[in-house]
Each structure stands twice: as structure tokens, then as C-alpha cells.
Amino acid sequence: MARPLMNLLKKDAVWSWTSEAQQAFEAIKTSLQSAPILALPDEDRPFSVVCDASDFAIGCALLQVDAEGRERVVSFQSRQLTAEKNYPVPDKELLAMKYALVKFRYNFTVEYKPGKQNVLADALSRRPDYELAHLAYLESPLYELIREAYAEDDDLAGLVEALSVPNKAVELTARQRSRRHRYSVVEGLLYYQVDEGEPRIVVPNDEDLRHRVLYEAHDTPLSGHLGREKTYTSVVRNFWWPHMYKWVRKYVQTCETCQRVKPVPSASAPVMSLPVPADCWRSVSMDFIFELPADARGHTGILVFVCRLSKMVRLAAARKSVTAPQTAQLFVDNVFRHHGLPKAFVSDRDPRFVSHFWQHLFRLLGTRLDMSTADHPQTDGQTERVNRVLEDILQSVCAAEPTKWSTLLPQVEFALNHAVHSSTGFTPFYVNGLRHPLTDRTQQQSEGPPGHESQSGDGERPGPTPLPLRAPLPLLDNEGILYYHVEKLRKRRGRSGQYQYLVKWRGYPSTRNWWEPGDRLEEDCADLVAAFERAHGPGQR
């Protein structure tokens, strides 16, 4: 409270009566005129001590009754708990008593005082500045959708009930009885264990729910529209349902974005491979991708770093005019601070890597520059491959706003490092740290169709194109606010006494269809709802 005033009393301090000093002065005057004001101890009167403990601090106060019969505070004491936070509650309370004994050195008798009456010590043990943080546990909204869908799945409803209430007689199929030992229910979610692997969440037989899971594993920027195998390994890590691979294969094959932006694979000359390093980030390959649309900072390229063992990728946005010193700084910012200095670099014969600056830097640090053979850039085959995959991902996730590609680089980098690599059989994250990072593939999607799609007039698949694909037509209302137009109502279902309609959105493929409440659609497109009712008749809510 008095810090601004104390700063003015320091040696060589410049006298400047600021607003903070005035506020401190007024606060001190107010506290001296208001309770609680510490009283001077009277040795002829008895003292009392109150103490209390919370999860993160302990506190105590020395009290005395004055001549007018008022209980006055003589001293306050409190402190934070260290490793003592792990003590059980009774031990914390005794620790508060010990702390009071050490501070006030008195002969005592213990009397219990209920917490509601022990206001003073309770407040001291709960000072907000002692509490370091509150833990917040996040749960995906998809989990609640899965729990609700179990009740509508005839095959799984009984199995969930049998595992949740073991003593209840529930009729199971012969297949379920033979595999019952593989199933378990945790917090309302049904898990299935395949062989020796980790248990996976069972997704009910709900087409929309399974498509939602596949959307999160394939279409989001964190997933990067990767291919069939990588999408499958991403889904199978956490979820399970019968014939999952066929679902993934069909979903990826019918992904309109992938069909538009990914070129047809063609045969290439054999790659001259380099020796495999013995450890992660001991050998790093580097390359540039240029000719991208300029972002807000003028970046038109990406510097790609790849660990040649784990295949982990680091990406950095760069300008076309990037110099050797700037390239060195990008390396320090994106690779060196996380993984240290490699023993060898692999690059093409780009002047940015063979300039005198780089040669001097490598010589000082004892690093060898392994140059690829002239006239054959595929020597550094893995970086060339990463570049192609990176361009495909950027075309997929930035089709609507090509100039914002640099803002999505962290998500794209995560998608590349979170996908299983064919050469190792593991994700780069796992090879580097022996763990998979937690993700929320089931984040709540915003109202309307998720993501943005190219809205080309025809359905033909274009050949290899630069990043700036044709953007979607602007769908705006009269006030310029983004608005999704309903093209057609596909299906209807009853949920909680209300109708929901499966909506086909104008300008978006059928894979982006989504269920919308009927009352909302009746406000926005009553004619389409009426036409659907006439064609299909009244339904059951």
C-alpha cells in the first residue's frame, strides 16, 4: 500500500508526487481511521489466539478484550503453505496452531470455535494473493453428445447399462457377452480395448456423430486435411466403432477440399538418401517455400526445418528478401531454443545457406554443412516431401482467405507433427517426447457450417495450382454480417420434444450438412420448412 511513498524516500529519488502516491496517502489515512486498528497489549489482561488453515495458507491472530469489553486485535500473522499443501485437513489445522505457538509463545488451552464464528483467522488463511491458481478441467462437448447417443443405440444401450449397474440383469447379445471383458464405462463413456492398446471411446451408430469425429480429425486446421492413413491413425488413437477404416476412407475420398487442392501424384526420380542420424535434431534439413500470397507483414515464404530422424517440422514465415543473418535468427528462434544446435545441416545450394555469414557461423559453432548434390535437389527428399504436403494443407485451410496463411502456421505445424509418419510408424511428437500431446478434436463448432470451402462453379478437380484458390462468394446480410443461406432441408428428426432439420448450406458440400433447430429455421426460411412438411408429411417430435 505504501510502496509509492516509500519510493520517494529512497536515496537519489526524484521528487514527483504522482496520482499513485496520492492514492497511497489517502489509503493509509483511511486504514488508520477504520477497523481493525491494532491495539497495544495490556499485560494485566488475558490474551486469546484464533487460528485457521485453508488449502493454501494458514493464519492466526492475537486478541485481547479492552476495558470497554470489546475484543481488539493485537497482532495478525499468516503465511503460505509450501509442500504442506499436501497435508490432510487435520494436519493443516494443527500446523496453524503450531504456527501461532511459534509466533506468540504462550501457554494455552485448546477450544473449538466453529468456522462461521472464526471469521478473523479464516479470512487470514484465505488471502486471495496466497492462492496461486484455480484448476480448470476442460471437457469436449462431443463427449456429452456421445453419452446422450448411447440411449438411442439399441446395441450399446444395454451394454452401457449392464456395465454401469453390474447387479442388474440386462440381456446382451452373444458377441457382447464374449467381449464384455474388453468394455468398461468411465464417467458415462463406454470404452473398448483393442488387444493390448489403450481403451478407446466407443462412438454409437449415429452417422452425424461419426462424421463429427471425422471432421475434427481431418478438416480442422489442427488436422490439416491429411490423407486417409494419417486421418485413420489420428481417429483410432481415441475412438472406436466397427468398420472404422471404411468410414475414414470414404470420408477422405469424398472430401471436396482435398479433391480440389491436392494434385494427382506422379512418379519421380529415385531419391538419393542421406545417412540416418542417431538422435533427434542431430541432423536438420532446411528449405524455403516462396511465391505465397503476401500476408499483412509482407511475408511471402516459409522456412521449413525438418528433423531427419523424428520428422518433426518447424515452420517460420519469411519475406522474399530474407537475408542470411535473418535466416540465422529464424533458426535460433524456431529450432535452436527448443532443440539446441544440430551436428549437421542438409540444404540445397541456396545462397542463403552458403553465404559467408553461414559459413562463418558454422565454423564458430563447429557445425558441418552437408550440401546436396548439384542438379538433384531431391537429395534432401524429406524436406521436398514436407514442402508438398505443407502446400496442400495451406491450400485446404486457407482457400477462403489466402493472405492469412501465416496466422495458421502454428496449427499447420501441429497437424504435421501430430500425424503418424510412414517411415517411423509414430508421430514426430511421440518420437521426440514419448507422448502424444492432448488435443480437443471435439471443440464446439460455431453456428452454421464449420470452415470455408471453395465454391467453384463446376465440380471438376483442378490441376496443380498456386495457393490463392477462388474464394467463396461473400454471403452477407444487409448490414454486412456473415450469413449462411439454407439451400435445402435433407432430413428431419425429433429431439427433446422439438424438430431438428439436416440443412444443406448454399455454397458448401454435403459433408458440411448440420442439424439445426426447427424454430430457428421457421424464422429464417419458413417457406423451405413448409415445403419439406408438404413433401414428407408431419413427423413425430
Coordinates of C-alpha atoms in Angstrom, one line a residue:
M1 CA 0.0 0.0 0.0
A2 CA 2.8 2.5 1.0
R3 CA 5.2 1.5 -1.8
P4 CA 4.7 4.7 -3.9
L5 CA 5.5 6.8 -0.8
M6 CA 8.5 4.6 0.2
N7 CA 9.9 5.0 -3.3
L8 CA 10.0 8.8 -2.8
L9 CA 12.2 8.3 0.3
K10 CA 14.9 6.4 -1.5
K11 CA 18.3 7.9 -2.0
D12 CA 18.6 10.0 -5.2
A13 CA 14.9 9.6 -5.8
V14 CA 13.4 12.4 -7.9
W15 CA 10.5 14.0 -6.1
S16 CA 7.4 13.6 -8.1
W17 CA 4.0 13.5 -6.4
T18 CA 2.1 11.2 -8.8
S19 CA -1.5 10.0 -8.7
E20 CA -0.3 6.6 -7.3
A21 CA 1.4 8.4 -4.4
Q22 CA -1.8 10.4 -3.7
Q23 CA -3.9 7.3 -3.7
A24 CA -1.4 5.5 -1.3
F25 CA -1.5 8.5 1.0
E26 CA -5.4 8.5 1.1
A27 CA -5.5 4.8 1.6
I28 CA -3.1 4.9 4.6
K29 CA -5.2 7.7 6.2
T30 CA -8.4 5.7 5.6
S31 CA -6.9 2.5 7.2
L32 CA -5.7 4.4 10.2
Q33 CA -9.3 5.7 10.8
S34 CA -11.1 2.4 10.3
A35 CA -11.2 -1.0 11.9
P36 CA -9.4 -3.1 12.5
I37 CA -6.8 -0.9 14.2
L38 CA -4.2 -2.9 16.2
A39 CA -4.4 -2.3 19.9
L40 CA -1.5 -2.1 22.3
P41 CA -1.2 -5.2 24.5
D42 CA -2.1 -4.9 28.2
E43 CA 0.0 -7.3 30.2
D44 CA -2.6 -7.3 33.1
R45 CA -5.4 -8.7 30.9
P46 CA -5.7 -12.2 29.4
F47 CA -5.0 -12.9 25.7
S48 CA -6.7 -15.2 23.3
V49 CA -5.5 -16.6 19.9
V50 CA -7.5 -17.7 17.0
C51 CA -6.0 -19.8 14.1
D52 CA -7.3 -21.5 10.9
A53 CA -6.0 -23.2 7.8
S54 CA -7.1 -23.4 4.2
D55 CA -5.9 -25.3 1.2
F56 CA -3.0 -22.9 0.5
A57 CA -2.3 -20.8 3.7
I58 CA -2.5 -20.6 7.5
G59 CA -3.3 -17.6 9.6
C60 CA -3.7 -16.6 13.3
A61 CA -4.4 -13.5 15.3
L62 CA -3.6 -12.4 18.9
L63 CA -6.7 -10.9 20.6
Q64 CA -7.4 -9.1 23.9
V65 CA -10.6 -7.7 25.5
D66 CA -10.2 -4.0 26.3
A67 CA -11.7 -2.1 29.3
E68 CA -14.9 -1.5 27.4
G69 CA -15.4 -5.2 26.8
R70 CA -14.5 -5.0 23.1
E71 CA -12.3 -7.7 21.6
R72 CA -9.3 -6.0 19.9
V73 CA -6.7 -7.3 17.6
V74 CA -3.1 -7.1 18.9
S75 CA -1.3 -8.9 16.0
F76 CA -2.0 -10.6 12.7
Q77 CA 0.1 -13.4 11.3
S78 CA -0.2 -15.6 8.2
R79 CA 1.9 -17.4 5.6
Q80 CA 1.5 -19.5 2.5
L81 CA 1.8 -23.3 2.6
T82 CA 4.7 -24.9 0.6
A83 CA 4.7 -28.7 0.3
E84 CA 2.5 -28.6 3.3
K85 CA -0.4 -28.1 0.9
N86 CA -0.4 -31.9 0.6
Y87 CA -1.2 -32.4 4.3
P88 CA -4.6 -33.8 5.2
V89 CA -7.0 -31.2 6.7
P90 CA -6.5 -32.1 10.4
D91 CA -2.7 -31.7 10.0
K92 CA -3.1 -28.4 8.4
E93 CA -5.2 -27.2 11.3
L94 CA -2.6 -28.4 13.8
L95 CA 0.1 -26.7 11.7
A96 CA -1.8 -23.4 12.1
M97 CA -1.8 -24.0 15.9
K98 CA 2.0 -24.7 15.9
Y99 CA 2.5 -21.5 13.8
A100 CA 0.6 -19.5 16.4
L101 CA 2.6 -21.0 19.2
V102 CA 5.9 -20.1 17.5
K103 CA 4.7 -16.5 16.8
F104 CA 3.1 -15.6 20.1
R105 CA 4.9 -18.0 22.7
Y106 CA 2.0 -18.6 25.1
N107 CA 0.6 -21.2 27.5
F108 CA -2.7 -22.3 26.1
T109 CA -5.8 -24.4 26.3
V110 CA -7.5 -25.5 23.1
E111 CA -11.1 -24.6 22.5
Y112 CA -13.1 -25.4 19.3
K113 CA -14.7 -22.5 17.5
P114 CA -17.0 -23.2 14.5
G115 CA -15.7 -21.9 11.2
K116 CA -18.6 -19.4 10.8
Q117 CA -17.6 -17.8 14.1
N118 CA -13.9 -17.9 13.5
V119 CA -14.1 -15.2 10.9
L120 CA -10.8 -13.4 11.6
A121 CA -8.5 -16.4 11.3
D122 CA -10.5 -17.9 8.5
A123 CA -10.0 -14.7 6.5
L124 CA -6.3 -14.7 7.1
S125 CA -5.9 -18.3 5.9
R126 CA -7.8 -17.4 2.7
R127 CA -6.0 -14.4 1.4
P128 CA -6.5 -14.3 -2.3
D129 CA -2.9 -13.3 -3.0
Y130 CA -1.8 -16.6 -1.4
E131 CA -3.9 -18.7 -3.7
L132 CA -1.7 -19.3 -6.8
A133 CA -4.3 -20.6 -9.2
H134 CA -7.5 -22.4 -9.8
L135 CA -7.5 -25.6 -11.8
A136 CA -9.9 -25.7 -14.7
Y137 CA -10.7 -29.0 -16.3
L138 CA -11.9 -28.9 -19.9
E139 CA -14.2 -31.4 -21.4
S140 CA -15.2 -31.5 -25.0
P141 CA -18.9 -31.1 -25.8
L142 CA -18.7 -34.1 -28.1
Y143 CA -18.4 -36.4 -25.0
E144 CA -21.8 -35.3 -23.8
L145 CA -23.3 -35.9 -27.3
I146 CA -21.8 -39.4 -27.2
R147 CA -23.3 -40.1 -23.8
E148 CA -26.7 -39.0 -25.0
A149 CA -26.5 -41.1 -28.2
Y150 CA -25.9 -44.3 -26.3
A151 CA -29.5 -44.3 -25.2
E152 CA -30.7 -44.3 -28.8
D153 CA -28.3 -47.1 -29.9
D154 CA -30.2 -50.4 -29.3
D155 CA -26.9 -52.4 -29.3
L156 CA -25.0 -50.2 -26.9
A157 CA -27.7 -49.0 -24.5
G158 CA -28.0 -52.4 -22.8
L159 CA -24.2 -52.8 -22.7
V160 CA -23.7 -49.4 -21.0
E161 CA -26.5 -50.2 -18.5
A162 CA -25.0 -53.7 -17.7
L163 CA -21.5 -52.2 -17.1
S164 CA -22.9 -49.3 -15.1
V165 CA -25.1 -51.4 -12.8
P166 CA -23.4 -54.8 -12.6
N167 CA -26.1 -56.4 -10.4
K168 CA -28.9 -55.6 -12.8
A169 CA -30.0 -58.3 -15.2
V170 CA -29.6 -57.0 -18.7
E171 CA -29.9 -59.1 -21.9
L172 CA -26.8 -58.9 -24.0
T173 CA -26.0 -60.4 -27.4
A174 CA -23.7 -63.4 -27.7
R175 CA -21.0 -61.2 -29.2
Q176 CA -21.3 -58.7 -26.4
R177 CA -21.1 -61.4 -23.7
S178 CA -17.9 -62.8 -25.3
R179 CA -16.2 -59.4 -25.4
R180 CA -17.6 -58.0 -22.3
H181 CA -14.2 -58.0 -20.7
R182 CA -13.0 -55.6 -23.3
Y183 CA -15.6 -53.0 -22.4
S184 CA -15.7 -50.5 -19.5
V185 CA -17.7 -47.5 -18.5
V186 CA -16.0 -44.4 -17.1
E187 CA -18.0 -41.3 -16.3
G188 CA -20.8 -42.4 -18.6
L189 CA -18.5 -43.1 -21.6
L190 CA -18.2 -46.6 -23.0
Y191 CA -14.6 -47.7 -23.7
Y192 CA -13.4 -50.6 -25.8
Q193 CA -9.9 -52.1 -25.5
V194 CA -8.3 -53.5 -28.7
D195 CA -5.6 -56.1 -28.0
E196 CA -3.0 -54.5 -25.7
G197 CA -3.7 -50.9 -26.6
E198 CA -5.2 -48.1 -24.6
P199 CA -9.1 -48.2 -24.2
R200 CA -10.9 -46.1 -26.8
I201 CA -14.2 -44.3 -26.6
V202 CA -17.0 -46.2 -28.4
V203 CA -18.9 -44.0 -30.9
P204 CA -22.6 -45.0 -31.2
N205 CA -24.2 -45.9 -34.5
D206 CA -25.0 -42.3 -35.3
E207 CA -23.9 -41.1 -38.8
D208 CA -23.8 -37.5 -37.8
L209 CA -21.9 -38.1 -34.7
R210 CA -19.3 -40.2 -36.5
H211 CA -19.0 -37.6 -39.2
R212 CA -18.4 -35.0 -36.5
V213 CA -15.5 -37.1 -35.1
L214 CA -14.0 -37.5 -38.6
Y215 CA -14.4 -33.8 -39.3
E216 CA -12.3 -32.9 -36.2
A217 CA -9.7 -35.5 -37.3
H218 CA -9.5 -34.3 -40.9
D219 CA -10.9 -30.9 -41.7
T220 CA -9.8 -28.6 -38.9
P221 CA -6.5 -26.6 -39.2
L222 CA -5.1 -28.8 -36.4
S223 CA -5.7 -31.8 -38.7
G224 CA -4.7 -30.2 -42.0
H225 CA -6.7 -32.3 -44.4
L226 CA -4.1 -35.1 -44.3
G227 CA -4.6 -38.3 -46.2
R228 CA -6.5 -41.5 -45.4
E229 CA -3.8 -43.3 -43.4
K230 CA -2.9 -40.3 -41.3
T231 CA -6.5 -39.5 -40.6
Y232 CA -7.3 -43.1 -39.6
T233 CA -4.3 -43.3 -37.2
S234 CA -5.5 -40.0 -35.7
V235 CA -9.1 -41.2 -35.1
V236 CA -8.2 -44.7 -34.0
R237 CA -6.0 -43.3 -31.2
N238 CA -9.0 -42.2 -29.2
F239 CA -12.2 -43.6 -30.8
W240 CA -13.6 -46.9 -31.9
W241 CA -16.5 -48.2 -33.9
P242 CA -17.0 -51.2 -36.3
H243 CA -15.5 -50.8 -39.8
M244 CA -13.9 -47.5 -38.9
Y245 CA -11.3 -47.7 -41.7
K246 CA -14.0 -47.9 -44.3
W247 CA -15.7 -44.8 -42.8
V248 CA -12.4 -42.9 -42.9
R249 CA -11.6 -44.0 -46.4
K250 CA -15.0 -42.9 -47.7
Y251 CA -14.9 -39.6 -45.8
V252 CA -11.4 -38.6 -47.2
Q253 CA -12.3 -39.7 -50.7
T254 CA -15.4 -37.6 -50.7
C255 CA -13.7 -34.5 -49.1
E256 CA -14.3 -31.8 -51.7
T257 CA -11.5 -29.6 -50.4
C258 CA -8.9 -32.4 -50.8
Q259 CA -10.2 -33.2 -54.3
R260 CA -9.8 -29.6 -55.4
V261 CA -6.4 -28.6 -53.9
K262 CA -4.3 -31.8 -53.9
P263 CA -2.5 -32.6 -57.2
V264 CA -2.5 -36.0 -58.8
P265 CA 0.6 -37.9 -57.6
S266 CA 3.1 -38.6 -60.2
A267 CA 6.3 -40.7 -60.4
S268 CA 9.6 -39.0 -59.7
A269 CA 13.2 -39.9 -59.9
P270 CA 14.6 -42.0 -57.1
V271 CA 15.8 -40.1 -54.1
M272 CA 19.4 -40.3 -53.0
S273 CA 19.1 -40.8 -49.3
L274 CA 21.5 -39.5 -46.7
P275 CA 22.7 -41.4 -43.6
V276 CA 20.1 -41.7 -40.8
P277 CA 21.1 -39.7 -37.7
A278 CA 21.4 -41.4 -34.3
D279 CA 19.3 -38.9 -32.3
C280 CA 16.6 -36.3 -32.8
W281 CA 17.6 -32.9 -34.1
R282 CA 21.2 -34.0 -34.6
S283 CA 20.7 -33.5 -38.3
V284 CA 18.3 -30.9 -39.7
S285 CA 17.2 -30.3 -43.3
M286 CA 16.1 -26.8 -44.4
D287 CA 14.4 -25.4 -47.4
F288 CA 12.3 -22.4 -48.4
I289 CA 8.8 -22.2 -50.0
F290 CA 8.1 -19.0 -51.8
E291 CA 5.5 -17.4 -54.1
L292 CA 2.8 -17.4 -51.5
P293 CA 0.3 -14.6 -51.2
A294 CA 1.7 -11.7 -49.2
D295 CA 0.3 -11.6 -45.6
A296 CA -0.2 -8.4 -43.5
R297 CA 3.5 -8.3 -42.7
G298 CA 4.8 -8.8 -46.2
H299 CA 5.7 -12.5 -45.8
T300 CA 5.6 -14.5 -49.0
G301 CA 7.5 -17.6 -48.0
I302 CA 8.1 -20.2 -45.3
L303 CA 11.4 -21.5 -44.0
V304 CA 10.9 -25.2 -43.3
F305 CA 13.1 -27.1 -40.8
V306 CA 12.8 -30.9 -40.5
C307 CA 14.4 -33.2 -38.0
R308 CA 15.8 -36.0 -40.2
L309 CA 15.2 -38.7 -37.5
S310 CA 11.8 -37.9 -35.9
K311 CA 10.5 -36.0 -39.0
M312 CA 9.3 -33.2 -36.7
V313 CA 8.7 -29.9 -38.5
R314 CA 9.3 -26.3 -37.5
L315 CA 7.9 -23.5 -39.7
A316 CA 8.7 -19.9 -39.9
A317 CA 7.2 -17.2 -42.1
A318 CA 9.8 -15.2 -44.2
R319 CA 10.0 -12.4 -46.7
K320 CA 11.2 -12.9 -50.3
S321 CA 14.2 -10.7 -49.5
V322 CA 15.2 -12.6 -46.4
T323 CA 19.0 -12.4 -45.8
A324 CA 21.4 -14.9 -44.3
P325 CA 21.5 -13.1 -40.9
Q326 CA 17.7 -13.1 -40.8
T327 CA 17.7 -16.8 -41.7
A328 CA 20.1 -17.5 -38.9
Q329 CA 17.8 -15.6 -36.5
L330 CA 14.8 -17.6 -37.7
F331 CA 16.8 -20.8 -37.0
V332 CA 17.7 -19.6 -33.5
D333 CA 14.0 -18.6 -32.7
N334 CA 12.4 -21.8 -34.1
V335 CA 14.9 -24.6 -33.7
F336 CA 17.9 -23.8 -31.5
R337 CA 15.9 -22.6 -28.5
H338 CA 13.9 -25.8 -28.4
H339 CA 16.3 -28.4 -29.6
G340 CA 19.8 -27.0 -29.4
L341 CA 22.4 -27.0 -32.2
P342 CA 22.5 -29.9 -34.6
K343 CA 25.7 -31.6 -35.7
A344 CA 24.8 -31.3 -39.4
F345 CA 22.5 -29.3 -41.7
V346 CA 21.2 -30.5 -45.0
S347 CA 20.2 -27.9 -47.6
D348 CA 20.2 -27.2 -51.2
R349 CA 22.7 -24.8 -52.8
D350 CA 20.6 -21.8 -52.0
P351 CA 22.8 -18.7 -51.5
R352 CA 21.0 -18.1 -48.1
F353 CA 22.7 -21.2 -46.7
V354 CA 26.1 -20.9 -48.3
S355 CA 26.8 -17.3 -47.8
H356 CA 29.9 -16.2 -45.9
F357 CA 27.7 -15.4 -42.9
W358 CA 26.5 -19.0 -42.6
Q359 CA 30.0 -20.4 -43.2
H360 CA 31.4 -18.2 -40.5
L361 CA 28.6 -19.1 -38.1
F362 CA 29.0 -22.9 -38.7
R363 CA 32.8 -22.6 -38.3
L364 CA 32.5 -20.9 -35.0
L365 CA 29.9 -23.4 -33.7
G366 CA 31.7 -26.5 -35.0
T367 CA 28.8 -27.4 -37.3
R368 CA 29.3 -29.1 -40.7
L369 CA 27.1 -28.1 -43.7
D370 CA 26.2 -31.1 -45.8
M371 CA 25.4 -29.8 -49.3
S372 CA 23.1 -31.8 -51.6
T373 CA 24.4 -32.8 -55.0
A374 CA 24.2 -30.3 -57.7
D375 CA 21.3 -30.6 -60.2
H376 CA 19.5 -33.0 -57.9
P377 CA 17.5 -31.2 -55.2
Q378 CA 15.7 -34.4 -54.3
T379 CA 18.8 -35.5 -52.3
D380 CA 17.0 -33.7 -49.4
G381 CA 13.9 -35.8 -50.2
Q382 CA 12.1 -35.5 -46.9
T383 CA 12.1 -31.7 -47.0
E384 CA 10.8 -31.7 -50.6
R385 CA 8.1 -34.1 -49.5
V386 CA 7.2 -31.9 -46.5
N387 CA 7.0 -28.9 -48.8
R388 CA 4.4 -30.6 -51.0
V389 CA 2.3 -31.7 -48.0
L390 CA 2.6 -28.2 -46.5
E391 CA 1.4 -26.6 -49.7
D392 CA -1.6 -29.0 -49.9
I393 CA -2.5 -28.2 -46.3
L394 CA -2.3 -24.5 -46.8
Q395 CA -4.4 -24.7 -49.9
S396 CA -7.0 -26.6 -47.9
V397 CA -7.3 -24.4 -44.8
C398 CA -6.7 -21.1 -46.5
A399 CA -8.8 -21.4 -49.6
A400 CA -11.2 -18.7 -48.4
E401 CA -8.6 -16.2 -47.1
P402 CA -5.2 -16.9 -48.8
T403 CA -3.4 -13.9 -47.3
K404 CA -4.0 -15.2 -43.7
W405 CA -1.8 -18.3 -44.2
S406 CA 0.8 -17.1 -41.7
T407 CA -1.6 -16.9 -38.8
L408 CA -2.4 -20.6 -39.3
L409 CA 1.2 -21.8 -39.4
P410 CA 1.2 -22.9 -35.7
Q411 CA -1.9 -25.1 -36.4
V412 CA -0.4 -26.5 -39.6
E413 CA 2.9 -27.3 -37.8
F414 CA 0.9 -29.1 -35.1
A415 CA -1.0 -31.1 -37.7
L416 CA 2.2 -32.3 -39.4
N417 CA 3.8 -33.2 -36.1
H418 CA 0.7 -34.9 -34.7
A419 CA 0.3 -37.2 -37.8
V420 CA 1.9 -40.7 -37.9
H421 CA 4.8 -40.8 -40.2
S422 CA 5.2 -43.8 -42.5
S423 CA 8.9 -44.1 -42.0
T424 CA 8.8 -44.3 -38.2
G425 CA 5.3 -45.6 -37.5
F426 CA 4.9 -42.9 -34.9
T427 CA 4.0 -39.2 -34.7
P428 CA 7.0 -36.8 -34.6
F429 CA 5.7 -35.6 -31.2
Y430 CA 5.9 -39.2 -29.9
V431 CA 9.4 -39.9 -31.3
N432 CA 10.7 -36.6 -29.7
G433 CA 9.0 -36.8 -26.3
L434 CA 7.4 -40.3 -26.0
R435 CA 4.0 -38.9 -25.5
H436 CA 1.1 -37.6 -27.6
P437 CA 0.0 -34.0 -26.8
L438 CA -3.6 -33.5 -25.7
T439 CA -5.9 -32.0 -28.2
D440 CA -9.6 -31.1 -28.2
R441 CA -10.7 -32.5 -31.5
T442 CA -14.3 -32.1 -30.4
Q443 CA -14.4 -28.4 -29.8
Q444 CA -17.8 -26.7 -30.0
Q445 CA -18.3 -25.5 -33.6
S446 CA -19.8 -22.2 -34.3
E447 CA -23.3 -21.8 -35.6
G448 CA -23.6 -22.6 -39.3
P449 CA -21.2 -24.6 -41.4
P450 CA -17.7 -25.1 -40.0
G451 CA -14.7 -23.9 -42.0
H452 CA -14.7 -22.4 -45.5
E453 CA -14.9 -24.2 -48.8
S454 CA -14.0 -23.2 -52.4
Q455 CA -17.2 -22.5 -54.3
S456 CA -16.1 -23.1 -57.9
G457 CA -19.0 -23.1 -60.3
D458 CA -18.1 -26.6 -61.6
G459 CA -17.3 -29.8 -59.8
E460 CA -14.2 -30.6 -61.7
R461 CA -10.9 -31.2 -59.9
P462 CA -8.4 -28.6 -61.0
G463 CA -4.8 -29.4 -61.7
P464 CA -1.8 -28.1 -59.6
T465 CA -2.5 -24.5 -58.8
P466 CA -0.8 -21.8 -56.7
L467 CA -2.2 -21.2 -53.2
P468 CA -4.7 -18.4 -53.9
L469 CA -7.7 -20.6 -55.0
R470 CA -11.0 -18.9 -55.9
A471 CA -12.5 -17.8 -52.6
P472 CA -16.2 -18.4 -51.6
L473 CA -18.8 -16.0 -52.7
P474 CA -19.5 -13.5 -49.9
L475 CA -22.7 -14.4 -48.1
L476 CA -23.6 -11.2 -46.2
D477 CA -26.8 -9.7 -45.0
N478 CA -27.8 -6.1 -45.5
E479 CA -25.7 -5.0 -42.6
G480 CA -22.6 -6.8 -43.9
I481 CA -22.7 -9.6 -41.3
L482 CA -21.7 -13.1 -42.4
Y483 CA -24.8 -15.1 -43.1
Y484 CA -25.3 -18.7 -44.1
H485 CA -28.0 -19.5 -46.6
V486 CA -30.1 -22.6 -46.4
E487 CA -30.2 -24.4 -49.8
K488 CA -32.3 -27.4 -48.9
L489 CA -33.6 -29.4 -45.9
R490 CA -32.5 -33.0 -46.2
K491 CA -33.9 -34.9 -43.2
R492 CA -36.0 -34.3 -40.0
R493 CA -35.7 -35.8 -36.6
G494 CA -37.2 -35.3 -33.1
R495 CA -35.1 -34.2 -30.2
S496 CA -36.4 -33.3 -26.7
G497 CA -39.8 -32.5 -28.0
Q498 CA -38.7 -30.4 -30.9
Y499 CA -37.9 -30.9 -34.6
Q500 CA -34.4 -30.6 -36.0
Y501 CA -33.6 -30.5 -39.7
L502 CA -30.5 -31.6 -41.5
V503 CA -29.5 -28.5 -43.5
K504 CA -27.6 -28.3 -46.8
W505 CA -25.9 -24.9 -46.9
R506 CA -25.6 -22.9 -50.1
G507 CA -22.1 -23.0 -51.4
Y508 CA -20.9 -25.8 -49.1
P509 CA -20.6 -29.6 -49.9
S510 CA -22.9 -32.2 -48.3
T511 CA -20.1 -33.1 -45.9
R512 CA -20.9 -29.8 -44.1
N513 CA -24.6 -30.5 -43.6
W514 CA -25.6 -29.9 -40.0
W515 CA -28.7 -30.3 -37.8
E516 CA -30.5 -27.0 -36.9
P517 CA -33.5 -26.4 -34.5
G518 CA -36.8 -26.2 -36.3
D519 CA -37.9 -23.0 -34.6
R520 CA -34.8 -21.2 -35.8
L521 CA -35.4 -22.3 -39.4
E522 CA -39.1 -21.3 -39.2
E523 CA -37.9 -17.8 -38.5
D524 CA -35.3 -17.6 -41.3
C525 CA -36.7 -19.8 -44.1
A526 CA -40.4 -20.7 -43.3
D527 CA -41.0 -21.4 -47.0
L528 CA -38.4 -24.3 -47.0
V529 CA -39.8 -25.7 -43.8
A530 CA -43.3 -25.6 -45.2
A531 CA -42.2 -27.3 -48.5
F532 CA -40.5 -30.0 -46.5
E533 CA -43.6 -30.6 -44.4
R534 CA -45.8 -30.9 -47.6
A535 CA -43.4 -33.3 -49.2
H536 CA -42.8 -35.6 -46.1
G537 CA -45.9 -35.0 -44.0
P538 CA -46.0 -34.3 -40.2
G539 CA -43.4 -36.1 -38.1
Q540 CA -43.1 -37.3 -34.5
R541 CA -41.4 -34.9 -32.1

